[in-house]
Amino acid sequence: MIAILLGAPGVGKGTQAALAAETHGYTHMSTGELLRQEVAEDTELGKSADIFMSRGDLVPDDVMVQMVAEHISNFPSEKVLLLDGFPRTIAQAEALDEACTSGAIGLSLYFTAPETVLTDRLLARGRQDDTHEVIAHRLGVYAKATEPLVKHYADQGLLREIKSDRAVEDIQVDVLSIVSGVLNQSNLA
Ligand code: AMP
């Protein structure tokens, strides 16, 4: 089962996915992390992705779809894949829908927090693309390109909102209970 983690930069998707993966054996796949590895290894993909990433722009859809398709094609359906940072555009979501067998996407967890909380968290994190200017740009890109996915998954009845301006542990309780609820349902079906 694929669980899509949706939400603005800084909302805590990565932290929640990493925790759930560690304690429950779920697979955490972060496209941002995969791209940062490519950049660190100075691969051809890394070199071209770095130009987009350092500006806070999205890496082109075809590159991302190919990267994710390779990882999900052999993923066992009885296991849980937490997809963190993908899809980020309607085109990516449609490509994912096509690549997945019906029912493979079990849910989308939609993490929400006020924008001031997001900015403060990103500045505290201090990653290379976490400067004031780039953060503002990334939040704008999110609102324009990614926010429409909320409706995409809501229309499919897959969206579950999690308010994320709370303690990490409290959010994690909700994440785990929602994921296990959907897993139980799909096992019964
Ligand atoms: P993240 O670690 O999720 O904040 O991603 C860091 C950066 O990687 C983003 O600002 C984008 O430049 C790029 N990136 C990660 N995932 C995607 C995606 N699905 N589509 C396009 N660009 C992406």
PDB file of N, CA and C and ligand atoms in Angstrom, residues 9 13 30-33 35-36 49 52-54 56-61 64 84-89 92 125 127 129 138, ligand 1:
ATOM      1  N   PRO A   9       6.431  22.565   2.434  1.00  0.00           N
ATOM      2  CA  PRO A   9       7.779  22.403   2.976  1.00  0.00           C
ATOM      3  C   PRO A   9       7.795  22.851   4.443  1.00  0.00           C
ATOM      4  N   LYS A  13       6.609  16.367   7.260  1.00  0.00           N
ATOM      5  CA  LYS A  13       6.334  15.077   6.596  1.00  0.00           C
ATOM      6  C   LYS A  13       7.504  14.115   6.754  1.00  0.00           C
ATOM      7  N   SER A  30      11.875   9.443   0.220  1.00  0.00           N
ATOM      8  CA  SER A  30      11.836  10.897   0.068  1.00  0.00           C
ATOM      9  C   SER A  30      12.523  11.276  -1.233  1.00  0.00           C
ATOM     10  N   THR A  31      11.757  11.884  -2.165  1.00  0.00           N
ATOM     11  CA  THR A  31      12.370  12.253  -3.444  1.00  0.00           C
ATOM     12  C   THR A  31      13.413  13.356  -3.249  1.00  0.00           C
ATOM     13  N   GLY A  32      13.172  14.278  -2.291  1.00  0.00           N
ATOM     14  CA  GLY A  32      14.163  15.323  -2.011  1.00  0.00           C
ATOM     15  C   GLY A  32      15.483  14.692  -1.556  1.00  0.00           C
ATOM     16  N   GLU A  33      15.367  13.660  -0.708  1.00  0.00           N
ATOM     17  CA  GLU A  33      16.559  12.971  -0.191  1.00  0.00           C
ATOM     18  C   GLU A  33      17.295  12.239  -1.316  1.00  0.00           C
ATOM     19  N   LEU A  35      17.280  13.044  -4.429  1.00  0.00           N
ATOM     20  CA  LEU A  35      17.923  14.070  -5.264  1.00  0.00           C
ATOM     21  C   LEU A  35      19.181  14.613  -4.580  1.00  0.00           C
ATOM     22  N   ARG A  36      19.099  14.833  -3.254  1.00  0.00           N
ATOM     23  CA  ARG A  36      20.284  15.347  -2.546  1.00  0.00           C
ATOM     24  C   ARG A  36      21.434  14.349  -2.620  1.00  0.00           C
ATOM     25  N   ALA A  49      19.683  18.596 -11.484  1.00  0.00           N
ATOM     26  CA  ALA A  49      18.657  18.826 -10.451  1.00  0.00           C
ATOM     27  C   ALA A  49      19.056  19.972  -9.514  1.00  0.00           C
ATOM     28  N   PHE A  52      17.722  23.479 -10.172  1.00  0.00           N
ATOM     29  CA  PHE A  52      16.331  23.724  -9.764  1.00  0.00           C
ATOM     30  C   PHE A  52      16.223  23.795  -8.241  1.00  0.00           C
ATOM     31  N   MET A  53      16.863  22.856  -7.578  1.00  0.00           N
ATOM     32  CA  MET A  53      16.718  22.755  -6.123  1.00  0.00           C
ATOM     33  C   MET A  53      17.250  23.993  -5.410  1.00  0.00           C
ATOM     34  N   SER A  54      18.388  24.502  -5.831  1.00  0.00           N
ATOM     35  CA  SER A  54      18.973  25.635  -5.112  1.00  0.00           C
ATOM     36  C   SER A  54      18.142  26.896  -5.290  1.00  0.00           C
ATOM     37  N   GLY A  56      14.845  26.656  -5.437  1.00  0.00           N
ATOM     38  CA  GLY A  56      13.543  26.355  -4.843  1.00  0.00           C
ATOM     39  C   GLY A  56      12.494  26.026  -5.886  1.00  0.00           C
ATOM     40  N   ASP A  57      12.947  25.725  -7.099  1.00  0.00           N
ATOM     41  CA  ASP A  57      12.022  25.324  -8.160  1.00  0.00           C
ATOM     42  C   ASP A  57      11.888  23.809  -8.186  1.00  0.00           C
ATOM     43  N   LEU A  58      10.867  23.332  -8.891  1.00  0.00           N
ATOM     44  CA  LEU A  58      10.673  21.886  -8.993  1.00  0.00           C
ATOM     45  C   LEU A  58      11.539  21.315 -10.113  1.00  0.00           C
ATOM     46  N   VAL A  59      12.067  20.143  -9.880  1.00  0.00           N
ATOM     47  CA  VAL A  59      12.783  19.380 -10.893  1.00  0.00           C
ATOM     48  C   VAL A  59      11.721  18.914 -11.904  1.00  0.00           C
ATOM     49  N   PRO A  60      12.034  18.903 -13.218  1.00  0.00           N
ATOM     50  CA  PRO A  60      11.002  18.571 -14.216  1.00  0.00           C
ATOM     51  C   PRO A  60      10.303  17.232 -13.958  1.00  0.00           C
ATOM     52  N   ASP A  61       9.009  17.227 -14.318  1.00  0.00           N
ATOM     53  CA  ASP A  61       8.154  16.069 -14.049  1.00  0.00           C
ATOM     54  C   ASP A  61       8.701  14.760 -14.630  1.00  0.00           C
ATOM     55  N   MET A  64      11.328  13.234 -12.459  1.00  0.00           N
ATOM     56  CA  MET A  64      10.810  12.734 -11.186  1.00  0.00           C
ATOM     57  C   MET A  64       9.990  11.456 -11.366  1.00  0.00           C
ATOM     58  N   ASP A  84       7.159  10.518   0.295  1.00  0.00           N
ATOM     59  CA  ASP A  84       7.376  11.829   0.911  1.00  0.00           C
ATOM     60  C   ASP A  84       7.992  12.788  -0.123  1.00  0.00           C
ATOM     61  N   GLY A  85       7.190  13.753  -0.575  1.00  0.00           N
ATOM     62  CA  GLY A  85       7.711  14.728  -1.539  1.00  0.00           C
ATOM     63  C   GLY A  85       7.340  14.415  -2.977  1.00  0.00           C
ATOM     64  N   PHE A  86       6.560  13.400  -3.180  1.00  0.00           N
ATOM     65  CA  PHE A  86       6.066  13.020  -4.517  1.00  0.00           C
ATOM     66  C   PHE A  86       4.666  12.460  -4.355  1.00  0.00           C
ATOM     67  N   PRO A  87       3.721  12.788  -5.205  1.00  0.00           N
ATOM     68  CA  PRO A  87       3.811  13.745  -6.299  1.00  0.00           C
ATOM     69  C   PRO A  87       3.747  15.184  -5.809  1.00  0.00           C
ATOM     70  N   ARG A  88       4.224  16.106  -6.650  1.00  0.00           N
ATOM     71  CA  ARG A  88       4.214  17.523  -6.310  1.00  0.00           C
ATOM     72  C   ARG A  88       3.499  18.350  -7.372  1.00  0.00           C
ATOM     73  N   THR A  89       3.050  17.696  -8.424  1.00  0.00           N
ATOM     74  CA  THR A  89       2.274  18.390  -9.472  1.00  0.00           C
ATOM     75  C   THR A  89       1.152  17.444  -9.900  1.00  0.00           C
ATOM     76  N   GLN A  92       2.485  14.740 -12.143  1.00  0.00           N
ATOM     77  CA  GLN A  92       3.116  13.633 -11.400  1.00  0.00           C
ATOM     78  C   GLN A  92       2.052  12.724 -10.776  1.00  0.00           C
ATOM     79  N   ARG A 125      16.000  24.666  10.533  1.00  0.00           N
ATOM     80  CA  ARG A 125      16.614  23.463   9.975  1.00  0.00           C
ATOM     81  C   ARG A 125      17.929  23.796   9.282  1.00  0.00           C
ATOM     82  N   ARG A 127      18.967  23.949   6.083  1.00  0.00           N
ATOM     83  CA  ARG A 127      19.497  23.252   4.915  1.00  0.00           C
ATOM     84  C   ARG A 127      19.937  24.297   3.889  1.00  0.00           C
ATOM     85  N   ASP A 129      18.945  24.976   0.976  1.00  0.00           N
ATOM     86  CA  ASP A 129      17.854  25.703   0.323  1.00  0.00           C
ATOM     87  C   ASP A 129      16.878  26.293   1.339  1.00  0.00           C
ATOM     88  N   ARG A 138       9.800  28.616  -2.407  1.00  0.00           N
ATOM     89  CA  ARG A 138       9.305  27.231  -2.323  1.00  0.00           C
ATOM     90  C   ARG A 138       7.858  27.183  -1.849  1.00  0.00           C
TER      91      ARG A 138
HETATM   92  P1  AMP B   1      12.231  18.257  -0.201  1.00  0.00           P
HETATM   93  O1  AMP B   1      13.359  17.573   0.490  1.00  0.00           O
HETATM   94  O2  AMP B   1      11.021  17.398  -0.374  1.00  0.00           O
HETATM   95  O3  AMP B   1      11.916  19.609   0.397  1.00  0.00           O
HETATM   96  O4  AMP B   1      12.736  18.552  -1.705  1.00  0.00           O
HETATM   97  C1  AMP B   1      13.843  19.403  -1.944  1.00  0.00           C
HETATM   98  C2  AMP B   1      13.827  19.869  -3.397  1.00  0.00           C
HETATM   99  O5  AMP B   1      13.928  18.735  -4.275  1.00  0.00           O
HETATM  100  C3  AMP B   1      12.562  20.590  -3.847  1.00  0.00           C
HETATM  101  O6  AMP B   1      12.575  21.973  -3.511  1.00  0.00           O
HETATM  102  C4  AMP B   1      12.596  20.345  -5.348  1.00  0.00           C
HETATM  103  O7  AMP B   1      13.537  21.208  -5.985  1.00  0.00           O
HETATM  104  C5  AMP B   1      13.151  18.938  -5.442  1.00  0.00           C
HETATM  105  N1  AMP B   1      12.080  17.914  -5.453  1.00  0.00           N
HETATM  106  C6  AMP B   1      11.838  16.931  -4.536  1.00  0.00           C
HETATM  107  N2  AMP B   1      10.785  16.175  -4.880  1.00  0.00           N
HETATM  108  C7  AMP B   1      10.339  16.686  -6.054  1.00  0.00           C
HETATM  109  C8  AMP B   1       9.250  16.352  -6.931  1.00  0.00           C
HETATM  110  N3  AMP B   1       8.415  15.350  -6.653  1.00  0.00           N
HETATM  111  N4  AMP B   1       9.107  17.107  -8.055  1.00  0.00           N
HETATM  112  C9  AMP B   1       9.928  18.114  -8.362  1.00  0.00           C
HETATM  113  N5  AMP B   1      10.969  18.476  -7.580  1.00  0.00           N
HETATM  114  C10 AMP B   1      11.170  17.779  -6.439  1.00  0.00           C
END
